């Protein structure tokens, strides 16, 4: 997966070491349901999800360029229609309303 750099962000492949950073937003009652999944109850839930995300290779970790903090994820997901992808994303609620996902999607 290609690393992408924007003005404020670095989009990069997930690693298993990202579990604590992902868990910070994945446990939120706001983030998960907005993305279509249940909030993670334990960091083991996050680890399990990360293994799948890494294998599928369809999502990038969205990180803050200044300090590497994981803010969320953005992905281009396979659909049933040939040559069509679906954009999906999730963002830590602390960063909503700041244009982060608009920047990541561009």
Short mmCIF file of C-alpha atoms in Angstrom, two decimals:
data_model
loop_
_atom_site.label_atom_id
_atom_site.label_comp_id
_atom_site.label_asym_id
_atom_site.label_seq_id
_atom_site.Cartn_x
_atom_site.Cartn_y
_atom_site.Cartn_z
CA UNK A 1 0.00 0.00 0.00
CA UNK A 2 1.38 3.37 -1.01
CA UNK A 3 1.93 5.99 1.71
CA UNK A 4 0.19 9.27 0.95
CA UNK A 5 1.16 12.62 2.44
CA UNK A 6 -1.11 15.68 2.57
CA UNK A 7 -0.71 19.06 4.20
CA UNK A 8 -1.60 17.80 7.69
CA UNK A 9 -1.78 14.03 7.35
CA UNK A 10 0.08 10.86 6.50
CA UNK A 11 -2.02 7.97 5.22
CA UNK A 12 -0.14 4.70 5.60
CA UNK A 13 -0.58 0.97 5.88
CA UNK A 14 -1.73 -0.44 9.20
CA UNK A 15 0.60 -2.45 11.44
CA UNK A 16 -0.24 -4.63 14.42
CA UNK A 17 1.54 -2.08 16.62
CA UNK A 18 -1.26 0.40 15.80
CA UNK A 19 -3.76 -1.33 18.11
CA UNK A 20 -3.51 1.18 21.01
CA UNK A 21 -3.92 4.16 18.67
CA UNK A 22 -6.86 2.62 16.84
CA UNK A 23 -8.50 1.54 20.09
CA UNK A 24 -8.60 5.19 21.20
CA UNK A 25 -11.26 5.96 18.59
CA UNK A 26 -12.64 2.44 17.99
CA UNK A 27 -13.98 2.27 21.56
CA UNK A 28 -16.04 5.43 21.09
CA UNK A 29 -19.82 5.14 21.03
CA UNK A 30 -19.74 7.82 18.32
CA UNK A 31 -17.04 6.58 15.93
CA UNK A 32 -17.86 2.91 15.36
CA UNK A 33 -21.63 3.17 14.87
CA UNK A 34 -21.15 6.10 12.46
CA UNK A 35 -18.94 3.78 10.38
CA UNK A 36 -21.33 0.82 10.64
CA UNK A 37 -19.68 -1.28 13.35
CA UNK A 38 -19.97 -1.77 17.10
CA UNK A 39 -17.53 0.06 19.38
CA UNK A 40 -14.57 -2.08 20.41
CA UNK A 41 -14.93 -3.21 24.01
CA UNK A 42 -11.32 -4.31 24.48
CA UNK A 43 -7.99 -3.75 22.79
CA UNK A 44 -8.17 -7.41 21.74
CA UNK A 45 -11.22 -6.48 19.61
CA UNK A 46 -9.02 -3.89 17.94
CA UNK A 47 -6.16 -6.34 17.43
CA UNK A 48 -8.53 -8.81 15.77
CA UNK A 49 -9.90 -6.09 13.51
CA UNK A 50 -6.38 -4.94 12.58
CA UNK A 51 -5.35 -8.41 11.43
CA UNK A 52 -8.30 -8.39 9.01
CA UNK A 53 -7.62 -4.81 7.88
CA UNK A 54 -3.99 -5.65 7.17
CA UNK A 55 -4.94 -8.79 5.20
CA UNK A 56 -7.61 -6.99 3.15
CA UNK A 57 -5.25 -4.08 2.40
CA UNK A 58 -8.09 -1.66 1.60
CA UNK A 59 -7.68 0.94 4.36
CA UNK A 60 -5.05 3.42 5.38
CA UNK A 61 -4.29 4.58 8.89
CA UNK A 62 -4.89 8.34 8.93
CA UNK A 63 -2.18 9.85 11.09
CA UNK A 64 -1.34 13.36 12.16
CA UNK A 65 1.78 14.52 10.36
CA UNK A 66 3.13 16.45 13.36
CA UNK A 67 3.22 13.59 15.87
CA UNK A 68 2.06 10.37 14.16
CA UNK A 69 -1.11 10.11 16.25
CA UNK A 70 -3.71 7.85 14.65
CA UNK A 71 -6.82 9.90 13.97
CA UNK A 72 -8.87 7.32 12.07
CA UNK A 73 -8.90 5.38 8.84
CA UNK A 74 -9.98 5.79 5.24
CA UNK A 75 -10.49 3.03 2.75
CA UNK A 76 -11.43 2.15 -0.78
CA UNK A 77 -13.49 -1.00 -0.44
CA UNK A 78 -14.23 -3.57 -3.11
CA UNK A 79 -17.84 -3.72 -4.28
CA UNK A 80 -19.79 -6.25 -6.30
CA UNK A 81 -19.53 -3.99 -9.35
CA UNK A 82 -16.37 -4.47 -11.40
CA UNK A 83 -13.89 -1.57 -11.20
CA UNK A 84 -15.98 0.26 -8.59
CA UNK A 85 -14.76 1.05 -5.08
CA UNK A 86 -16.65 2.48 -2.11
CA UNK A 87 -15.10 5.16 0.08
CA UNK A 88 -15.38 4.48 3.78
CA UNK A 89 -13.90 6.28 6.74
CA UNK A 90 -13.95 6.64 10.49
CA UNK A 91 -12.50 9.47 12.54
CA UNK A 92 -11.86 9.99 16.25
CA UNK A 93 -14.70 12.27 17.43
CA UNK A 94 -12.18 14.74 18.91
CA UNK A 95 -11.24 15.61 15.31
CA UNK A 96 -14.69 15.94 13.75
CA UNK A 97 -15.41 19.19 11.94
CA UNK A 98 -11.81 20.00 11.05
CA UNK A 99 -11.81 18.89 7.40
CA UNK A 100 -9.57 15.90 8.13
CA UNK A 101 -11.51 13.33 6.14
CA UNK A 102 -12.10 15.76 3.29
CA UNK A 103 -8.33 16.18 3.12
CA UNK A 104 -7.72 12.42 3.38
CA UNK A 105 -10.26 11.60 0.67
CA UNK A 106 -8.74 14.04 -1.80
#
